[in-house]
């Protein structure tokens, strides 16, 4: 006779099999429009009411441990007030932190006053309110700090790349915002796509900051720059790379002992060089997941390493490697340049699932052994998952994922 614990174990295994269904070697035949999307008009992103009202509010983690938060905002008319006031949700004791202030010029554009304030010595897993501005331009937001880091601490990330500010971008963004599970966003580069407009129209940086504020002001977005943040345009006298991005998005790169808030600056357009440089480290240290954008499509790979790519004949030869990471290409946020809908044929053996659609992903870290990844196509309801996979940690649970 089967005991109660045996039944529970069987039920758990069945549930894991049901929710963990993943595709293998599939090129989705889902059809969506192939033409590029259209940017929403600037008028769709009005500034908040009130003189000198703080806008484009966004937060990111401020240190390596999760006890600091960087609050950033723009005041359009005057430098001051340059103070963020914060307090615990269950406390009346308030604390003030002053911001550093930056401005920049780009071609014929002059920025507002860009503020960055680092709030320190926060408690783990605690809700805080914070306030910016003064008088009738006062604005209030809130955030919750992450739990204390540990091998079995669960956490849920949204993953978005190449978002832009089109009507498709809005659908991607609203799909993510409507999902209550996300605690922070891993943003894998290419934010505003201002550089796709004449003279890199920097008003599009302002409109993008207003566009995403209803999420970025309330949960940390972890930023990585892409090629569309370069904004290097010597033909209009702009010779400083990444000028708008580095002024607007302040990240704690020194906390991780990095020397720059940017990618490997010598290889920012050389994907194969980066693979050669980093792949052996990924395999040696049993990295589980590598996430990238740039290509405007979605693809998930099997675990493989040392793909020998011949640029002349296009032949690739993957080698299955259980110590290698799964690679995710998720440059499918909805930007103005449209989809990349031409894949290598036949589908390479390293490719598990690929689809030329816009969407976003969720990464649910369960504990030290398991994480669950889901990809959500834009034209589906939020509850419908177009692709998914359970990820088993290579160090703590080196079992094959069968996908």
C-alpha positions as MATLAB code, in Angstrom:
seq = 'XXXXXXXXXXXXXXXXXXXXXXXXXXXXXXXXXXXXXXXXXXXXXXXXXXXXXXXXXXXXXXXXXXXXXXXXXXXXXXXXXXXXXXXXXXXXXXXXXXXXXXXXXXXXXXXXXXXXXXXXXXXXXXXXXXXXXXXXXXXXXXXXXXXXXXXXXXXXXXXXXXXXXXXXXXXXXXXXXXXXXXXXXXXXXXXXXXXXXXXXXXXXXXXXXXXXXXXXXXXXXXXXXXXXXXXXXXXXXXXXXXXXXXXXXXXXXXXXXXXXXXXXXXXXXXXXXXXXXXXXXXXXXXXXXXXXXXXXXXXXXXXXXXXXXXXXXXXXXXXXXXXXXXXXXXXXXXXXXXXXXXXXXXXXXXXXXXXXXXXXXXXXXXXXXXXXXXXXXXXXXXXXXXXXXXXXXXXXXXXXXXX';
ca = [
       0.000    0.000    0.000;
       1.351    3.386   -0.933;
       1.904    5.631    2.097;
       0.955    9.291    2.443;
       4.541   10.479    2.004;
       4.911    8.384   -1.152;
       1.780    9.985   -2.598;
       3.037   13.457   -1.748;
       6.390   12.695   -3.342;
       4.699   11.360   -6.479;
       2.455   14.436   -6.649;
       5.458   16.751   -6.291;
       7.285   14.980   -9.111;
       4.222   15.226  -11.339;
       3.876   18.943  -10.620;
       7.551   19.531  -11.384;
       7.136   17.726  -14.668;
       4.031   19.737  -15.545;
       5.348   23.206  -14.768;
       8.852   22.396  -15.983;
       7.926   21.443  -19.518;
      10.483   22.894  -21.890;
      10.990   22.823  -25.610;
      13.949   21.137  -27.239;
      15.307   21.940  -30.700;
      12.260   24.006  -31.614;
      11.939   26.973  -33.952;
       8.555   28.430  -33.139;
       6.259   28.938  -36.107;
       4.314   31.628  -34.304;
       3.673   34.425  -36.786;
       3.614   38.085  -35.839;
       4.134   41.250  -37.844;
       7.622   41.525  -39.260;
       7.677   45.281  -39.881;
       9.459   47.547  -37.370;
       7.441   48.985  -34.529;
       6.663   52.691  -34.184;
       7.842   54.939  -31.366;
       5.127   56.412  -29.200;
       4.970   60.229  -29.516;
       6.806   62.422  -27.031;
       3.438   63.765  -25.899;
       2.634   60.298  -24.524;
       5.155   60.915  -21.729;
       4.293   64.238  -20.068;
       6.263   65.417  -17.036;
       4.556   65.198  -13.629;
       2.612   68.256  -12.414;
       4.190   70.943  -10.263;
       7.100   73.337  -10.752;
      10.436   71.525  -10.891;
       8.727   68.242  -10.050;
      11.147   65.287   -9.782;
      10.768   62.940  -12.752;
      12.338   59.882  -14.388;
      12.734   58.346  -10.937;
      14.600   55.062  -10.808;
      16.376   52.977   -8.212;
      19.082   50.341   -8.344;
      21.006   48.334   -5.796;
      23.671   50.481   -4.202;
      26.203   47.958   -2.902;
      27.304   44.346   -3.111;
      25.282   43.178   -0.098;
      21.834   44.658   -0.727;
      21.766   47.183    2.131;
      22.072   50.299   -0.046;
      19.838   51.754   -2.738;
      20.750   54.393   -5.306;
      17.835   56.745   -5.969;
      18.095   58.755   -9.190;
      15.834   61.472  -10.571;
      15.786   64.589  -12.747;
      14.624   68.089  -11.851;
      13.970   70.050  -15.057;
      14.272   73.657  -13.868;
      16.349   74.038  -10.693;
      19.077   72.098   -8.853;
      17.365   72.113   -5.489;
      15.986   70.490   -3.453;
      18.542   67.718   -3.894;
      17.365   65.613   -0.951;
      15.670   62.225   -0.705;
      13.830   61.539    2.554;
      13.222   57.906    3.511;
      11.678   55.979    6.388;
      10.667   52.444    7.276;
       7.044   51.585    6.540;
       6.324   50.972   10.235;
       8.296   53.896   11.598;
       7.915   57.667   11.783;
      11.658   58.295   12.023;
      12.825   59.954    8.807;
      16.308   60.191    7.315;
      17.672   62.553    4.672;
      20.293   61.867    2.004;
      21.679   64.518   -0.346;
      22.297   63.781   -3.995;
      25.200   64.487   -6.259;
      24.062   66.531   -9.275;
      25.135   66.151  -12.890;
      24.259   67.874  -16.156;
      25.419   67.396  -19.713;
      25.017   68.825  -23.198;
      24.587   66.729  -26.316;
      24.544   68.504  -29.697;
      21.694   71.050  -29.268;
      20.225   69.410  -26.136;
      20.814   70.470  -22.518;
      19.830   68.037  -19.795;
      17.939   68.819  -16.642;
      19.604   68.398  -13.260;
      20.327   64.705  -12.802;
      20.437   63.526   -9.188;
      21.950   60.382   -7.662;
      21.623   59.713   -3.929;
      22.848   56.541   -2.214;
      20.787   55.523    0.813;
      22.933   53.353    3.092;
      22.594   51.081    6.136;
      19.157   49.768    5.235;
      17.641   46.661    6.788;
      17.184   43.509    4.754;
      13.774   42.521    3.452;
      12.153   45.740    4.681;
       9.697   48.096    3.016;
      10.733   51.763    2.890;
       8.970   54.888    1.700;
      10.929   57.724    0.115;
      10.025   61.262   -0.892;
      11.405   63.726   -3.435;
      10.669   67.367   -4.231;
       8.852   69.969   -2.204;
       5.548   71.812   -2.001;
       2.999   70.882   -4.651;
       5.757   69.035   -6.541;
       6.398   66.507   -3.752;
       6.353   62.890   -4.923;
       6.351   59.745   -2.786;
       7.424   56.202   -3.706;
       8.409   52.983   -1.955;
      10.685   49.963   -2.330;
      11.482   46.738   -0.488;
      15.090   45.769    0.133;
      16.228   42.259   -0.840;
      16.581   39.508    1.765;
      19.983   38.761    3.247;
      22.109   36.886    0.765;
      22.260   33.134    1.296;
      22.463   29.932   -0.770;
      18.819   29.016   -0.210;
      17.214   32.461   -0.338;
      14.522   32.634   -3.045;
      14.313   35.673   -5.311;
      12.528   36.509   -8.552;
      13.995   38.613  -11.354;
      12.330   39.990  -14.443;
      14.590   39.981  -17.508;
      14.134   42.583  -20.235;
      16.359   43.716  -23.085;
      16.324   46.138  -26.018;
      13.125   47.766  -24.802;
      12.911   51.136  -26.550;
       9.660   53.133  -26.383;
       7.398   51.843  -29.114;
       3.852   50.552  -28.874;
       5.337   47.049  -28.724;
       7.699   48.222  -25.967;
       4.669   49.369  -24.020;
       3.081   45.946  -24.334;
       6.257   44.243  -23.083;
       6.547   46.683  -20.189;
       2.894   46.396  -19.166;
       3.103   42.599  -19.263;
       6.018   42.715  -16.840;
       4.423   45.311  -14.552;
       1.204   43.279  -14.365;
       3.119   40.286  -12.995;
       3.225   40.755   -9.210;
       6.020   38.226   -8.683;
       8.968   40.252   -9.994;
      11.196   41.728   -7.262;
      13.898   43.319   -9.456;
      14.758   43.576  -13.142;
      17.921   42.453  -14.900;
      18.040   44.853  -17.841;
      20.461   43.546  -20.467;
      21.083   46.720  -22.445;
      19.675   49.079  -25.095;
      17.329   51.413  -23.235;
      15.881   54.429  -25.037;
      16.997   54.041  -28.673;
      17.464   57.813  -28.796;
      20.297   57.176  -31.230;
      17.798   55.982  -33.849;
      16.470   59.537  -34.075;
      18.082   62.515  -35.862;
      21.059   63.914  -33.940;
      20.467   61.209  -31.286;
      17.487   63.207  -30.029;
      18.145   63.222  -26.275;
      14.572   64.169  -25.497;
      14.021   60.465  -26.050;
      16.151   59.750  -22.980;
      13.753   61.914  -20.957;
      10.652   60.283  -22.410;
      12.066   56.803  -21.772;
      12.756   57.651  -18.128;
       9.145   58.785  -17.714;
       7.877   55.727  -19.601;
       9.404   53.139  -17.238;
       9.116   55.142  -14.003;
       6.073   53.271  -12.665;
       8.321   50.247  -12.243;
      11.843   51.683  -11.911;
      10.812   53.956   -9.012;
       9.541   50.988   -6.986;
      11.965   48.139   -7.601;
      15.637   47.955   -8.499;
      16.502   47.691  -12.173;
      20.052   46.371  -12.590;
      21.466   48.127  -15.648;
      23.877   46.932  -18.330;
      24.640   49.226  -21.289;
      24.290   48.060  -24.867;
      25.493   49.408  -28.192;
      22.571   51.867  -28.338;
      23.953   53.566  -25.225;
      27.192   54.364  -27.049;
      25.937   57.669  -28.532;
      29.284   58.226  -30.208;
      28.609   60.629  -33.077;
      31.679   62.590  -34.223;
      29.756   63.801  -37.279;
      27.783   66.095  -34.939;
      30.705   66.809  -32.622;
      29.885   64.145  -30.003;
      33.138   62.297  -29.313;
      32.551   61.020  -25.753;
      31.116   57.478  -25.754;
      28.208   56.653  -23.440;
      27.739   60.284  -22.357;
      23.928   60.297  -21.801;
      23.905   56.819  -20.221;
      26.710   57.397  -17.724;
      25.224   60.707  -16.607;
      21.736   59.280  -16.128;
      22.335   55.756  -14.808;
      24.586   55.431  -11.801;
      25.600   51.889  -10.849;
      27.793   50.591   -7.964;
      30.450   49.000  -10.159;
      33.234   49.534   -7.608;
      31.349   47.358   -5.099;
      32.064   44.375   -7.344;
      35.689   45.495   -7.775;
      35.104   46.538  -11.367;
      36.954   49.467  -12.867;
      34.128   50.641  -15.125;
      30.317   50.733  -15.261;
      30.527   49.608  -18.902;
      31.276   46.206  -20.639;
      34.711   45.221  -21.719;
      35.255   48.562  -23.566;
      37.728   47.036  -26.010;
      35.212   44.475  -27.252;
      31.795   46.100  -27.020;
      31.082   45.193  -30.681;
      33.050   41.960  -30.885;
      30.851   39.108  -29.700;
      33.159   36.309  -30.845;
      36.146   37.937  -29.120;
      34.129   38.100  -25.910;
      33.169   34.433  -26.243;
      36.814   33.420  -26.616;
      37.803   35.622  -23.677;
      35.086   34.553  -21.233;
      33.771   31.117  -22.170;
      36.525   29.128  -20.445;
      35.826   31.050  -17.227;
      32.120   30.297  -17.475;
      32.792   26.581  -17.834;
      35.532   26.459  -15.207;
      33.328   28.141  -12.604;
      30.162   26.282  -13.656;
      28.129   29.365  -14.520;
      24.482   28.357  -14.940;
      23.093   31.167  -17.065;
      24.392   33.871  -19.413;
      21.860   36.488  -20.507;
      22.326   38.882  -23.420;
      20.301   41.171  -25.628;
      21.247   42.994  -28.854;
      19.694   40.487  -31.280;
      16.002   41.415  -31.499;
      14.599   37.972  -30.937;
      14.402   35.203  -28.335;
      16.549   32.085  -28.135;
      17.509   29.612  -25.402;
      20.364   27.173  -25.832;
      21.312   23.821  -24.371;
      24.477   23.628  -22.299;
      27.348   23.709  -24.778;
      30.866   25.077  -25.084;
      33.623   25.750  -27.584;
      31.473   26.426  -30.586;
      33.869   26.732  -33.505;
      32.366   29.309  -35.838;
      33.661   29.623  -39.387;
      32.738   33.108  -40.567;
      33.218   32.067  -44.202;
      30.813   29.151  -44.454;
      28.627   29.768  -41.405;
      29.144   26.258  -40.035;
      29.079   25.910  -36.243;
      30.036   22.787  -34.304;
      28.749   22.732  -30.722;
      30.120   20.424  -28.059;
      27.711   19.306  -25.344;
      29.141   20.236  -21.960;
      27.281   19.769  -18.644;
      29.519   22.378  -17.010;
      28.655   25.050  -19.569;
      25.927   27.655  -19.073;
      22.580   27.992  -20.764;
      22.698   31.073  -22.998;
      19.638   33.288  -23.332;
      19.232   35.871  -26.065;
      16.433   38.194  -24.998;
      16.779   41.346  -27.079;
      13.055   41.208  -27.718;
      11.698   44.146  -25.727;
       9.930   45.842  -28.651;
      12.285   48.514  -29.957;
      11.897   50.671  -33.063;
      14.196   48.545  -35.227;
      11.834   45.572  -35.222;
      12.458   41.831  -35.010;
      15.353   39.702  -36.171;
      13.378   36.952  -37.875;
      16.023   35.169  -39.972;
      17.699   32.289  -38.164;
      20.510   29.927  -39.121;
      18.990   26.921  -40.885;
      18.837   24.105  -40.113;
      18.488   24.837  -36.413;
      21.860   24.109  -34.717;
      21.911   21.302  -32.173;
      22.910   23.713  -29.408;
      19.667   25.700  -29.879;
      16.814   24.505  -27.674;
      14.095   27.042  -28.548;
      13.927   30.175  -30.642;
      11.171   32.560  -31.694;
      11.058   35.913  -33.457;
       8.620   37.635  -31.099;
       8.669   40.395  -28.517;
       8.379   39.524  -24.841;
      10.047   39.348  -21.434;
      11.310   36.649  -19.078;
      11.137   35.724  -15.407;
      13.869   33.935  -13.452;
      12.702   32.392  -10.175;
      15.623   31.335   -7.991;
      14.203   28.719   -5.647;
      17.237   27.639   -3.611;
      20.854   26.586   -4.107;
      19.910   23.739   -6.443;
      16.949   24.872   -8.563;
      15.760   27.865  -10.552;
      12.849   28.146  -12.954;
      12.985   30.267  -16.111;
       9.946   31.324  -18.151;
       9.626   33.401  -21.302;
       6.391   35.288  -21.982;
       5.449   36.158  -25.549;
       3.743   39.554  -25.892;
       0.689   38.286  -27.733;
      -0.145   35.826  -24.994;
      -1.846   36.563  -21.707;
       0.576   36.860  -18.811;
      -0.387   33.426  -17.508;
       0.660   31.716  -20.752;
       4.319   30.718  -20.986;
       5.769   30.273  -24.480;
       9.007   28.649  -23.242;
      10.329   27.445  -19.898;
      13.087   25.435  -18.287;
      14.158   24.249  -14.872;
      17.825   25.067  -14.251;
      19.890   22.811  -11.982;
      22.914   24.385  -10.307;
      26.093   22.825  -11.659;
      27.844   22.822   -8.280;
      25.090   21.744   -5.888;
      22.951   19.604   -8.205;
      24.907   18.599  -11.349;
      22.081   16.642  -12.980;
      21.105   16.875  -16.623;
      18.062   19.066  -17.294;
      16.858   16.915  -20.221;
      16.267   19.850  -22.490;
];
